[in-house]
Structure formats: structure tokens, C-alpha cells
Short mmCIF file of C-alpha atoms and ligand atoms in Angstrom, two decimals:
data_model
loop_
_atom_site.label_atom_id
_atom_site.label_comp_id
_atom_site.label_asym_id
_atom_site.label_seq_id
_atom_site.Cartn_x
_atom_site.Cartn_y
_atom_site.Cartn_z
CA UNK Q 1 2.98 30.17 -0.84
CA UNK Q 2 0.25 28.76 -3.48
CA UNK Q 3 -0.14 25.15 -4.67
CA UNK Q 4 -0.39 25.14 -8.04
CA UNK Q 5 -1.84 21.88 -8.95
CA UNK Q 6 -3.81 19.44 -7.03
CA UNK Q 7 -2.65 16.08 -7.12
CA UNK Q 8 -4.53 12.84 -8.16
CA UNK Q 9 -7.18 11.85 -5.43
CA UNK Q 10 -7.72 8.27 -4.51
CA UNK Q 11 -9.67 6.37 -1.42
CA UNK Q 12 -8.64 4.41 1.05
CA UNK Q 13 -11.36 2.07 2.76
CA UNK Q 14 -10.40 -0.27 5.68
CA UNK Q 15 -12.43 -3.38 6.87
CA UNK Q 16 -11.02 -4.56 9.95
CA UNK Q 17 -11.68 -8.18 10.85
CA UNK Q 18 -9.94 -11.16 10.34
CA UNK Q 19 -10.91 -14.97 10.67
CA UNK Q 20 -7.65 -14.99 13.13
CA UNK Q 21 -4.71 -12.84 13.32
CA UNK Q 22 -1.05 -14.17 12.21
CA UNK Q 23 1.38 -13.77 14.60
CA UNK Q 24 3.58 -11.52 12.14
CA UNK Q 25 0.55 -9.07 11.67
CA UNK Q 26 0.73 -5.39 13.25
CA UNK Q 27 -1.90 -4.30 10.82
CA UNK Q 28 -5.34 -2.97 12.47
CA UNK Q 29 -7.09 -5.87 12.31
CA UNK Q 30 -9.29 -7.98 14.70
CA UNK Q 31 -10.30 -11.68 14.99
CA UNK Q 32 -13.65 -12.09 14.23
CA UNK Q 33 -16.11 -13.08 17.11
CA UNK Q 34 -18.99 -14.04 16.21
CA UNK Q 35 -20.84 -12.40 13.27
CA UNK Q 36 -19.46 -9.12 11.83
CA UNK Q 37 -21.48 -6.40 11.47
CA UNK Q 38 -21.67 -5.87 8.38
CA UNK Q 39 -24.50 -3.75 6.93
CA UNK Q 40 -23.88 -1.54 9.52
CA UNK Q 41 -20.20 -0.98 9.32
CA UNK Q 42 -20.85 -0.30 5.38
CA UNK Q 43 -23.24 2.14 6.50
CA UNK Q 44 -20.96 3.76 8.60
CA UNK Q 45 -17.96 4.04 6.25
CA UNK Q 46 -20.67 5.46 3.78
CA UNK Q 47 -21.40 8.10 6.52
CA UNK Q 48 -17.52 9.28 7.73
CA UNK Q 49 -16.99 9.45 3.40
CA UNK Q 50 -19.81 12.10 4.06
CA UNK Q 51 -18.60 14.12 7.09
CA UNK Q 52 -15.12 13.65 5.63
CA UNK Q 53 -16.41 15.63 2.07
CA UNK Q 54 -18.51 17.63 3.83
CA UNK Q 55 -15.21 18.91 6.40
CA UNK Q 56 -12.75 19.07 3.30
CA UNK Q 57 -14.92 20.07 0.56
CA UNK Q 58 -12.81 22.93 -0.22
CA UNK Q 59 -9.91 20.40 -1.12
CA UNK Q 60 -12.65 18.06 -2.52
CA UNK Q 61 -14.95 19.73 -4.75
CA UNK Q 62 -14.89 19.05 -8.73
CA UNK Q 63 -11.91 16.29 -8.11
CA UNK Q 64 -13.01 12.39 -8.84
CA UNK Q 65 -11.56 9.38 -7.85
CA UNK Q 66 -8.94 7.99 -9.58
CA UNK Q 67 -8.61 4.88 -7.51
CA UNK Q 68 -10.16 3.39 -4.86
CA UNK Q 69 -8.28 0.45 -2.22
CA UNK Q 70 -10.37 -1.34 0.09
CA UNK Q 71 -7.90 -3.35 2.40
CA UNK Q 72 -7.49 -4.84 5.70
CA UNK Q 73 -8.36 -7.10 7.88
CA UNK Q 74 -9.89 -9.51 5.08
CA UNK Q 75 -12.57 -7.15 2.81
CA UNK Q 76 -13.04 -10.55 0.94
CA UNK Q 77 -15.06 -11.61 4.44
CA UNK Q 78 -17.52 -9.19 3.15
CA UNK Q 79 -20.18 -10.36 0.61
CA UNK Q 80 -20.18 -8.81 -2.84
CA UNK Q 81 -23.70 -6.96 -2.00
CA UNK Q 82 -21.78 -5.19 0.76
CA UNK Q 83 -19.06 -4.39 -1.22
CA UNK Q 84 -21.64 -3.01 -4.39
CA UNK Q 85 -23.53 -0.94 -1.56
CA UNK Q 86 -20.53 0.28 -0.39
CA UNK Q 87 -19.34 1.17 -4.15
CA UNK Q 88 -22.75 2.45 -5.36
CA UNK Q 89 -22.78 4.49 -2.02
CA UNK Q 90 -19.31 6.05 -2.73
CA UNK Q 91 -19.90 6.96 -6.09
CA UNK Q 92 -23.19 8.71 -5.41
CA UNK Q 93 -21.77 10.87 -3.27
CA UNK Q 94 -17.85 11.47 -5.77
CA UNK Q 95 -17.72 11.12 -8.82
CA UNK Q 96 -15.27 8.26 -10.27
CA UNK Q 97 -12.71 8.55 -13.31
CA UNK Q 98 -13.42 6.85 -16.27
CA UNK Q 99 -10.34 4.31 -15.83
CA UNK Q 100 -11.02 4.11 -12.15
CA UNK Q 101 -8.97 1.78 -10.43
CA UNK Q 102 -10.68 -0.43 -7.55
CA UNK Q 103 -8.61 -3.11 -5.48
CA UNK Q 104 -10.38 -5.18 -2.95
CA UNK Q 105 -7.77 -7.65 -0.61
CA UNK Q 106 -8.64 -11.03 -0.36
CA UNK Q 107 -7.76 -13.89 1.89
CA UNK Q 108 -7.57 -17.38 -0.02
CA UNK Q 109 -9.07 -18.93 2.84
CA UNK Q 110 -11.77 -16.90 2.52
CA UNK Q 111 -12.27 -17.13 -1.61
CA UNK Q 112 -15.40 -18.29 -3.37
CA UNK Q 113 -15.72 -18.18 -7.34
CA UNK Q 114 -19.01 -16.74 -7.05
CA UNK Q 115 -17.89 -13.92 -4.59
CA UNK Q 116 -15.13 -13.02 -6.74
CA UNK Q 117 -17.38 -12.67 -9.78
CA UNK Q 118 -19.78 -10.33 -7.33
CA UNK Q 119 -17.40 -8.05 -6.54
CA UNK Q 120 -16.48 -7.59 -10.30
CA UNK Q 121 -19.98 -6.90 -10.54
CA UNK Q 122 -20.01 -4.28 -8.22
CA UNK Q 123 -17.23 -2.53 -10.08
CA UNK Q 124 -13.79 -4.14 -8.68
CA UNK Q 125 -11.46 -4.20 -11.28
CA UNK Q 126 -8.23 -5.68 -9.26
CA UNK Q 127 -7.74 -8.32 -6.49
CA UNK Q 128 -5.03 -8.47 -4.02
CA UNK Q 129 -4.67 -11.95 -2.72
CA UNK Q 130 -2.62 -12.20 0.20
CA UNK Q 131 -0.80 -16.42 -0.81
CA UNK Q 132 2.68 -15.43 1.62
CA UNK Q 133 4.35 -18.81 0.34
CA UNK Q 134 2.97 -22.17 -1.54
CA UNK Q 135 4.77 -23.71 1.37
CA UNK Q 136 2.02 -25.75 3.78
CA UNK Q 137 4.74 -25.91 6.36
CA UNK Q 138 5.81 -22.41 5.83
CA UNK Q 139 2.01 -21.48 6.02
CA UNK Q 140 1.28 -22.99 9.23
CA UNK Q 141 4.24 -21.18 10.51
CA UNK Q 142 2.65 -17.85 9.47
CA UNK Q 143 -0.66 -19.08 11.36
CA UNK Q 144 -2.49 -18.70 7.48
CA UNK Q 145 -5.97 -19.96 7.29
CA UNK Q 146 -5.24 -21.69 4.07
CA UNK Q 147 -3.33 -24.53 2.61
CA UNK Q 148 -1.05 -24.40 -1.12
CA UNK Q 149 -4.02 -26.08 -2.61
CA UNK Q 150 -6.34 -23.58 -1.65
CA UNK Q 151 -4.00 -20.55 -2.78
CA UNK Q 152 -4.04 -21.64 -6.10
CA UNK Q 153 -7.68 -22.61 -6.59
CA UNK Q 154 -8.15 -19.10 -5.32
CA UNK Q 155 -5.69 -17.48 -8.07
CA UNK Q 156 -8.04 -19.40 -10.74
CA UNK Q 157 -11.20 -17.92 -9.27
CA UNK Q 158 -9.92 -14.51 -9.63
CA UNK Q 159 -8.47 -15.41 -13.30
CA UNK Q 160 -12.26 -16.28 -14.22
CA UNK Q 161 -13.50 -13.69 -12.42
CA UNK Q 162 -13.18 -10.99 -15.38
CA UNK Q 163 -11.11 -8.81 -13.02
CA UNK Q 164 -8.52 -6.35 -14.63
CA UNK Q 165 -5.65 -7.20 -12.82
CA UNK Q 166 -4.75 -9.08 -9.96
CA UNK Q 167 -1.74 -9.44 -7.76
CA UNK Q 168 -0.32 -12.00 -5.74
CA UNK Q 169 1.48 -10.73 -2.00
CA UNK Q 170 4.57 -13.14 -1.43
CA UNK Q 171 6.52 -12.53 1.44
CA UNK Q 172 10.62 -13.70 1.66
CA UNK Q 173 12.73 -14.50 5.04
CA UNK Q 174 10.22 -16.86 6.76
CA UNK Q 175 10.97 -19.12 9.85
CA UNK Q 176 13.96 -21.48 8.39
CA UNK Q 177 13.50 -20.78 5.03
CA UNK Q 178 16.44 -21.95 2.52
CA UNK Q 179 17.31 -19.54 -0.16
CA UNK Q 180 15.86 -22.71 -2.57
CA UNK Q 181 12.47 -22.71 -0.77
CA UNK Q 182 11.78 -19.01 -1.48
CA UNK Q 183 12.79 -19.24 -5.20
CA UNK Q 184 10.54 -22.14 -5.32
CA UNK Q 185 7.53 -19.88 -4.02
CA UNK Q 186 8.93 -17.47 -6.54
CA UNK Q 187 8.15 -20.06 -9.18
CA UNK Q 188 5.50 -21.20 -8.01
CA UNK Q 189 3.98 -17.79 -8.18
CA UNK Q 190 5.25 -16.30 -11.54
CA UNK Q 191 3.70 -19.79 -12.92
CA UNK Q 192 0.08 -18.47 -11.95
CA UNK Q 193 0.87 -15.60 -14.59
CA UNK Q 194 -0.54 -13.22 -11.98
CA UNK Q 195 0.29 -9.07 -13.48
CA UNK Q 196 1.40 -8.01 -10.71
CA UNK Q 197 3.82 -9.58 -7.46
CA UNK Q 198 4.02 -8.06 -4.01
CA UNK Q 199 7.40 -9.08 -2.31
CA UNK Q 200 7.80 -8.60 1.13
CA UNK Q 201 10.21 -9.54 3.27
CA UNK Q 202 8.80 -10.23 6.75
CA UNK Q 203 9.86 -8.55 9.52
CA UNK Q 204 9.23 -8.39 12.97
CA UNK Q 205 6.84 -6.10 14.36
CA UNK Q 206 6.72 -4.63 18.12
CA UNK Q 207 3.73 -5.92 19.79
CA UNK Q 208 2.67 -9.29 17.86
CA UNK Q 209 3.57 -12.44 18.44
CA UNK Q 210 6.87 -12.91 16.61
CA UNK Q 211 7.93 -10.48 18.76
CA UNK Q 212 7.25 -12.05 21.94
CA UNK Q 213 8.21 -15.56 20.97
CA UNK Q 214 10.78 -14.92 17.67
CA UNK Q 215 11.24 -17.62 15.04
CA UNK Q 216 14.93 -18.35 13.79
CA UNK Q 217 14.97 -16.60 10.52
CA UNK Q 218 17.53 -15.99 8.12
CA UNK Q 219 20.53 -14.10 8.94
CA UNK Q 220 21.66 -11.43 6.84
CA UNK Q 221 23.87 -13.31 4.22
CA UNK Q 222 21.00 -15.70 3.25
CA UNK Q 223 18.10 -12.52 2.82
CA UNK Q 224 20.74 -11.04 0.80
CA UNK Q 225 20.84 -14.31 -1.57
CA UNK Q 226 17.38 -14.66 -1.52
CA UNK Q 227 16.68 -10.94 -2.44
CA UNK Q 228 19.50 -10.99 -5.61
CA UNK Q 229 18.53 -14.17 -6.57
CA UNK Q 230 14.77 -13.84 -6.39
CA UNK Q 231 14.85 -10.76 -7.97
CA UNK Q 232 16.62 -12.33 -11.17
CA UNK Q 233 14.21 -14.62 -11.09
CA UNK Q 234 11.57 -12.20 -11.41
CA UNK Q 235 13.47 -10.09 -13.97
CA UNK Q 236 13.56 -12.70 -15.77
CA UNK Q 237 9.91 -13.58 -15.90
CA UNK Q 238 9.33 -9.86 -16.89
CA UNK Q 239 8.59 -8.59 -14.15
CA UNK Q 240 9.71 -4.92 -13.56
CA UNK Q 241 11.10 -3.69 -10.13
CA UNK Q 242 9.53 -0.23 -9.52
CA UNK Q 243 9.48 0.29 -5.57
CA UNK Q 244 11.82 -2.08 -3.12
CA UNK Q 245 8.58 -4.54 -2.74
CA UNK Q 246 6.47 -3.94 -5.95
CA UNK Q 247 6.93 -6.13 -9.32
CA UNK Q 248 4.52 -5.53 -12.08
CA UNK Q 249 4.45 -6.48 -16.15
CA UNK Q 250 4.51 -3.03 -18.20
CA UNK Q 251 1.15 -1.38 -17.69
CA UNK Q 252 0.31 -3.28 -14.20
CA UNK Q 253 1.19 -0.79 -11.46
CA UNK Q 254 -0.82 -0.55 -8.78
CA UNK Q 255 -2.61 2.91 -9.40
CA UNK Q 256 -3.06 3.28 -5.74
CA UNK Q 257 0.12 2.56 -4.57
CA UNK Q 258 1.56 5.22 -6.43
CA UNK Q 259 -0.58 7.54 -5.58
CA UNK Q 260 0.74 7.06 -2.10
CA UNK Q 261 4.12 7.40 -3.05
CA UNK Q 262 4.16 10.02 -5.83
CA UNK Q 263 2.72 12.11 -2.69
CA UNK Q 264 -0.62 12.35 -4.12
CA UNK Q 265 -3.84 13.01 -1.83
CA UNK Q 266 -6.59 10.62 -0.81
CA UNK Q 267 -9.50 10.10 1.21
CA UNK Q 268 -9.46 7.51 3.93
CA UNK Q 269 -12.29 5.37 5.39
CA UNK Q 270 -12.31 3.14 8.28
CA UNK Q 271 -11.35 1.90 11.22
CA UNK Q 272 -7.91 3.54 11.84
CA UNK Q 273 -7.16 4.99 7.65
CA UNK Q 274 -5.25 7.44 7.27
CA UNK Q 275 -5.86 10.60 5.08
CA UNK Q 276 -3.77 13.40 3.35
CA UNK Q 277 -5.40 16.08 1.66
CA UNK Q 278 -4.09 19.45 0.02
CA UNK Q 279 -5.97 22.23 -0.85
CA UNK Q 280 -5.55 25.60 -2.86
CA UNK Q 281 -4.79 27.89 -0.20
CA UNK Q 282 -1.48 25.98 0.18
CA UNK Q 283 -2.41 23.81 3.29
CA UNK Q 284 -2.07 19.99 3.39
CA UNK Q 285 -3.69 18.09 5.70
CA UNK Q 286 -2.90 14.49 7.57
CA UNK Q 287 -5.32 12.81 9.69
CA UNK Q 288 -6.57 9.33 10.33
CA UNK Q 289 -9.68 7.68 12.06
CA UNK Q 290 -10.66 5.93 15.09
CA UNK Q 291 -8.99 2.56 15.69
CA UNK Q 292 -11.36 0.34 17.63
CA UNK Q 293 -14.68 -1.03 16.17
CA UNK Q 294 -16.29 -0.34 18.99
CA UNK Q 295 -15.89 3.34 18.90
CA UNK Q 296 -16.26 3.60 14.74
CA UNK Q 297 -19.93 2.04 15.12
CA UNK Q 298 -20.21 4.47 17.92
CA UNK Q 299 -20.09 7.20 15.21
CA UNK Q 300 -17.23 8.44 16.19
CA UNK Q 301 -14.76 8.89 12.90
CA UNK Q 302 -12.36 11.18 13.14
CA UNK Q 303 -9.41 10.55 15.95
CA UNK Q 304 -6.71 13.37 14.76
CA UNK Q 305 -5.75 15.62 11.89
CA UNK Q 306 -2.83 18.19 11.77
CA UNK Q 307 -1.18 20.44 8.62
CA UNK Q 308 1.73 19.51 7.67
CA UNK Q 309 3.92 22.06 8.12
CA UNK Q 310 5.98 23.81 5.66
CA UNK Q 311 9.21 22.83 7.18
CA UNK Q 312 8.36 19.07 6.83
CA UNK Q 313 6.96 18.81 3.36
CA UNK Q 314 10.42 18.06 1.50
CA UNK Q 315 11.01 15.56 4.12
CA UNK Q 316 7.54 14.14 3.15
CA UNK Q 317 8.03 14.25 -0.58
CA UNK Q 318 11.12 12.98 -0.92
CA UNK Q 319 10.60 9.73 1.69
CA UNK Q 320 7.58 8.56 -0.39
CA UNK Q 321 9.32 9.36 -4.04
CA UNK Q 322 12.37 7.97 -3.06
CA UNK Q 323 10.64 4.69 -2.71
CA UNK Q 324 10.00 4.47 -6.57
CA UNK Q 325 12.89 3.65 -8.61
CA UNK Q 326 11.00 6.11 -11.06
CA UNK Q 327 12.59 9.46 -11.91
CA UNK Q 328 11.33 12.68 -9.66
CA UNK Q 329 9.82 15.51 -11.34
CA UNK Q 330 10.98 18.49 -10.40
CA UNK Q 331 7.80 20.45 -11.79
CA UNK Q 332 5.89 17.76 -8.98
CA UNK Q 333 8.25 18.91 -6.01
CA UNK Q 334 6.43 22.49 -6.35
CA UNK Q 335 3.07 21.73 -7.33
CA UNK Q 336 2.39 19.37 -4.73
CA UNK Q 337 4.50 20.65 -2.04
CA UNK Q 338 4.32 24.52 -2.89
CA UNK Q 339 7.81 24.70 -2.11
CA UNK Q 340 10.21 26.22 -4.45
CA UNK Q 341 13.21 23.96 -5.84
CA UNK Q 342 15.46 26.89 -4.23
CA UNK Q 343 14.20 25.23 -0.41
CA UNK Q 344 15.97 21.98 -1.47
CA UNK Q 345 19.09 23.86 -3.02
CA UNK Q 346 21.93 22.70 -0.42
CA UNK Q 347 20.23 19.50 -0.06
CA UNK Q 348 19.95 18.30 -3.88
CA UNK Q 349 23.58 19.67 -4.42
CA UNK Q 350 25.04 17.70 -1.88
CA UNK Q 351 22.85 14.01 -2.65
CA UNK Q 352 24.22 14.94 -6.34
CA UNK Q 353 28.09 15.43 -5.10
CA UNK Q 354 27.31 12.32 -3.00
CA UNK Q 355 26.08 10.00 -6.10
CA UNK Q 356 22.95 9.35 -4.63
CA UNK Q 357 21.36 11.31 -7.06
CA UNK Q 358 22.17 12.36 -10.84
CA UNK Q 359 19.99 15.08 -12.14
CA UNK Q 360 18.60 16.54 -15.69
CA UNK Q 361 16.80 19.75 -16.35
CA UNK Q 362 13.40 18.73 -15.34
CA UNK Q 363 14.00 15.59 -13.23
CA UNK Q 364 15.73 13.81 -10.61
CA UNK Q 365 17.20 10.31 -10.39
CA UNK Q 366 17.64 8.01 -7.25
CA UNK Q 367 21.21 5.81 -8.02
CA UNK Q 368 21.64 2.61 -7.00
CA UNK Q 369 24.20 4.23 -4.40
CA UNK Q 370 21.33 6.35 -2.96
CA UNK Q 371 19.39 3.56 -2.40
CA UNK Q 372 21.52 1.74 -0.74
CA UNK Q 373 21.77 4.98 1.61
CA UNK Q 374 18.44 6.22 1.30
CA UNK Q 375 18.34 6.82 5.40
CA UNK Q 376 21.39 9.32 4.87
CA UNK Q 377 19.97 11.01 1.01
CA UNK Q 378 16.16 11.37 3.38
CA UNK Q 379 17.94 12.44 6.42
CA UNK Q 380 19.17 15.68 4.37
CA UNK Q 381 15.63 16.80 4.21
CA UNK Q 382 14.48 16.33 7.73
CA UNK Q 383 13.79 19.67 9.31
CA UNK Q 384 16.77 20.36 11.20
CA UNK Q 385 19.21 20.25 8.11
CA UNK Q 386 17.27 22.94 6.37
C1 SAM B 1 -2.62 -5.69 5.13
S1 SAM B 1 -2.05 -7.25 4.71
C2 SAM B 1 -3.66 -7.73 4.16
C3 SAM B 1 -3.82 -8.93 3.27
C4 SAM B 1 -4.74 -10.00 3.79
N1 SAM B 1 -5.34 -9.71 5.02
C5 SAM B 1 -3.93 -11.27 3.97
O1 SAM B 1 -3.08 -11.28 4.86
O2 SAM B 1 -4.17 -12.19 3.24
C6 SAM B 1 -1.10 -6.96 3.24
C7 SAM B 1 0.17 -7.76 3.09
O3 SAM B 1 1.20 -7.25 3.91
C8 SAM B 1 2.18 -8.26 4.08
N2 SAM B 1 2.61 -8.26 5.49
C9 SAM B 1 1.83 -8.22 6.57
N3 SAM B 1 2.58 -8.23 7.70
C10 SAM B 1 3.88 -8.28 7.31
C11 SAM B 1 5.15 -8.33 7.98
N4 SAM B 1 5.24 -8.35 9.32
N5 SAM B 1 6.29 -8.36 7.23
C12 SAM B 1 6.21 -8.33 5.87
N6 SAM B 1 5.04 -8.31 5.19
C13 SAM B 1 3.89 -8.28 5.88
C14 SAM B 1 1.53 -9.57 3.68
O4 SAM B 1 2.12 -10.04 2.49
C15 SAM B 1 0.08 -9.20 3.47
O5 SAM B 1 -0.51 -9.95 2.45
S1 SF4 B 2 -5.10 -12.06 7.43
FE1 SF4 B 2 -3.83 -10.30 6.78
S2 SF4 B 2 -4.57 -8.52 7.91
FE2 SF4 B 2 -5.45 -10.36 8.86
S3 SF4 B 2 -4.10 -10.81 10.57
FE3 SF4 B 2 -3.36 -12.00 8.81
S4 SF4 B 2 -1.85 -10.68 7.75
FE4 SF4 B 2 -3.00 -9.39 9.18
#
């Protein structure tokens, strides 16, 4: 079995301190004591890119970046020197794309206009600012460091900042919240004219606080309301739906994020990031990094990495396609899986007979029915069923 074509390569780069952590938040990501090390952890993550292209340079070599996403933790806690050594330091060692996109997360509590204009400096073309509501009450419920006020002085800093793009992450379902008091942070948001929306709806994670001491959200009937009605709303606005949480006006996808789902490779970074590579021979590799601080600054980078194997990779594919709303190519299935469509015969036939797919000669097409039961249409791909 031969790949044929390599996909797009992006970067992943974690930073993984926070001022505090929110009580929602499974994310690796550490409240800050005292001073973070900065300087050093750049030159760290500038040392595991190099073990990581030296290890995989067989998948690497004559490939560039196509985009780059340094997230968190809070990246913006980082100065815009750090963030142009760490860009500089990337770049001399892989080359970049001419249209290159680079997203760097931000924290309004943490914003400054002159930071924001740094880190355009140093080659950030897109800013993800993590607002959650324009709610004061709802944010103190989330534990956020900043106050409405503050979120939208920090949407006009990165408006001035001569960024590309920026996006705003809302999330839906909060502690009490009345299907009126999301569409108002809807409105609220789409007023900021930000390109791109991020609309999650929280959930609980095992292992943070919400878990151990739950709020009373929502029950199913409202989060229903709120999701048809919210998404109207955005509609409306021009906004285009194209995966369950990602909005975006016509040309304003996030590069990276679609990387990740159209199943294409990237490098990872960091505290805890997670890597998938694939190389000619056929192979396609998964691994991630070491978790703790402590033991990153130690040196030590990589925690695990496995091939994925053959009998997996539709179940792969398909779970991150089927997340776009975007037609699947099936030229894509077998370049980037090196499967032939004949391995997902039975399946396909049956997900078409079902309605949760509708096919032409070169693509396929998730239904509204198959996303309603994308657990069953993805369950027809796990291993056992093939
Ligand atoms: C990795 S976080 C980083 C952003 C940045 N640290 C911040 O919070 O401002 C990315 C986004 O995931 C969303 N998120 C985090 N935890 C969530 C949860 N439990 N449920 C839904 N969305 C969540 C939030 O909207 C957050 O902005
Ligand atoms: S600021 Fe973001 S990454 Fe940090 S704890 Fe809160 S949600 Fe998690």
C-alpha cells in the first residue's frame, strides 16, 4: 500500500499557563505561579521542533508550513519578542508558505494594544480571543479574568492591530442562561464584525470543577432553542456554518482547523501537543509530548508515538471529515489514507441506503440525517465492522 500524496502540513505550538484556570477547563493548562519561564520554554519548543524534524525528516523534508496555531493556556501571556523568537526560530529551521496562516490565542484579560501590534510584527496574521459571553454575571460564573468592558476594548485592539483575521470563541448553555441571554451574546458579538465566530456549547468535563460541584444548566429543550435560534441569527449575519462549532464569512476559515479535520498532517510543539504525520512509505504516525512543565524544561519531549494502523485509518478519516459540513473527496480518502475506496465498499453502500450520505462520482455528502446520527454513520467504520 503507497500514499500517493502528502497532505498539507501545519504546526501546532502549545503554551501552557494560565493567569487561573476556569472551572469548565480540561485543557492542559496551569495557573501561573510566579513568573513564567519564558525565554526558556521558547527555547525549548525551538529545540523539540528540531528533534521532532530531525526524527521525521523522511515525512518532513521539502514540505512547508501552511499554517501555524499557537494555543493554550494563554500564548497572549507571552510578550511579542517571545512570540517573534519563537517565529523567526521556526522558520529558520521550515520553510513557510507564501499565504501562511499564523493564529496566536489570546485572553482579553490579558490584551494590550501594543502587544497585539507586536505579534503582527512578528508575523501573526490571526487572533483567537477567547470573550465566552458579554455577560459580567455569566463571566464570573465561568471564573474569566475579564469583565464585558474589557472583551470589547480587546476586540478593538486586535481590529487596529493590522491582523488578517480574527475570531471571537463564544460559548452557549452557561449556568442559568435564558435562551434571550445567549442571543444577546450572539449580538453582541456579530456587532464587533469579527470574520470569524467560534460557538461552543459548554460541557462538562471529568476532572474540573464543574464536575465536582455542577452548575444548573439548561436542559435539553432550551440548548435546542438556543442552538436553532442562534444559529439563524448567525445565518443571518452571514455567517456560514461549516463544522458543528465553526462560523466564518466566505473566505475566513480557519486554515488550521481544517487541516485537522480534512485529516491533514502537522507538527506539534509543547507541553502535551499532539502530532500526526504520514510519510511515503505508507505509514502514518500519531504521537504527542510530555504533559507537565516540569518534565518539558527537563528536555524531555516526546511522551508516545504509535502508527496508525491500517485497520483504523477509515475510522480516522471519516470521524474528522464528517465534522465539516463540506463534501468528502473521494480522490482524498486514498491519498491520505492509502486505502482503496473498495475497503469502505459495504460501509458507504449502507450510510447511502441509510440517507446519511448521498454520493456523486468523485465525492461524498454528509445529510442532515447523518448528522444527526453521525455516532451510528462513524460507528460503520470502526474496526470491527470491516
Ligand atoms: C483552549 S481554550 C483557549 C482560549 C483561551 N485560553 C481562553 O480561554 O481565553 C479554547 C476555547 O475552548 C472553549 N472551551 C474550553 N473549555 C470548554 C468547555 N468545557 N466546553 C465548551 N467549550 C470550551 C472556550 O471557548 C475557549 O475559548
Ligand atoms: S483561560 Fe482558557 S485555557 Fe486557560 S484555564 Fe481558562 S479556558 Fe482553560
Amino acid at each position: 500500500m503507497a500514499i500517493l500524496t502528502l497532505p498539507p502540513l501545519s504546526l501546532y505550538v502549545h503554551i501552557p499557563w494560565c493567569v487561573q484556570k476556569c472551572p469548565y477547563c480540561d485543557f492542559n493548562s496551569h495557573a501561573q505561579k510566579g513568573a513564567i519561564p519564558e525565554a526558556e520554554y521558547v527555547q525549548h519548543l525551538l529545540q523539540d521542533l528540531q528533534q521532532d524534524l530531525s526524527r521525521l525528516k523522511d515525512s518532513v523534508s521539502e514540505r512547508k508550513l501552511h499554517s501555524i496555531f499557537i494555543g493554550g493556556g494563554t500564548p497572549s501571556l507571552f510578550s511579542a519578542e517571545s512570540i517573534a523568537t519563537l517565529l523567526n526560530g521556526i522558520q529558520s529551521q521550515i520553510p513557510f508558505s507564501e499565504n501562511i496562516e499564523i493564529t496566536l490565542e489570546a485572553n482579553p484579560g490579558t490584551a494590550e494594544a501594543e502587544r497585539f501590534k507586536g505579534y503582527v510584527k512578528a508575523g501573526v496574521t490571526r487572533i483567537s480571543m477567547g470573550i465566552q459571553s458579554f455577560s459580567d454575571e455569566k463571566l464570573h460564573a465561568l471564573g474569566r479574568i475579564h469583565n464585558s468592558d474589557e472583551a470589547k476594548t480587546a476586540v478593538q485592539f486586535a481590529k487596529n492591530s493590522g491582523l488578517k483575521s480574527f475570531n471571537l470563541d463564544l460559548m452557549h448553555g452557561l449556568p442559568n442562561q435564558t435562551l434571550a441571554q445567549a442571543l444577546d451574546d450572539l449580538r453582541q458579538a456579530i456587532a464587533l464584525e469579527p470574520p470569524h465566530l467560534s460557538w461552543y456549547q459548554l460541557t462538562i468535563e471529568p476532572n474540573t470543577m464543574f464536575a465536582y460541584r455542577p452548575p444548573r444548566l439548561p436542559d435539553d429543550d432550551e440548548l435546542w432553542d438556543i442552538f436553532e435560534q442562534g444559529h439563524q441569527l448567525l445565518t443571518e449575519a452571514g455567517y456560514q456554518q461549516y463544522e458543528t462549532s465553526a462560523y466564518a464569512k466566505t473566505d475566513f476559515q480557519c486554515q488550521h482547523n481544517l487541516n485537522y479535520w480534512r485529516f491533514g498532517d502537522y507538527l506539534a510543539i509543547g507541553c502535551g501537543a499532539h502530532g500526526k504525520m504520514t510519510f511515503a512509505n505508507g505509514d502514518i504516525l500519531r504521537y504527542s509530548k510530555t504533559k507537565h512543565p516540569k518534565g518539558y524544561l527537563r528536555g524531555e519531549y516526546l511522551y508516545e508515538q504509535k502508527n496508525v494502523a491500517e485497520i483504523d485509518r477509515a475510522f480516522e478519516f471519516f470521524m474528522n471529515r464528517f465534522r465539516l459540513l463540506e463534501a468528502v473527496p473521494k480522490l482524498e480518502f486514498e491519498q491520505f489514507t492509502g486505502l482503496p475506496q473498495s475497503a469502505v465498499k459495504n460501509q458507504i453502500d449502507f450510510a447511502l441506503q441509510q440517507n446519511y450520505l448521498t454520493e456523486t462520482a468523485t465525492h461524498w455528502q454528509i445529510t442532515q440525517h447523518g448528522k444527526l446520527f453521525l455516532n451510528e454513520l462513524l460507528e460503520l467504520f470502526l474496526a470491527e465492522s470491516e
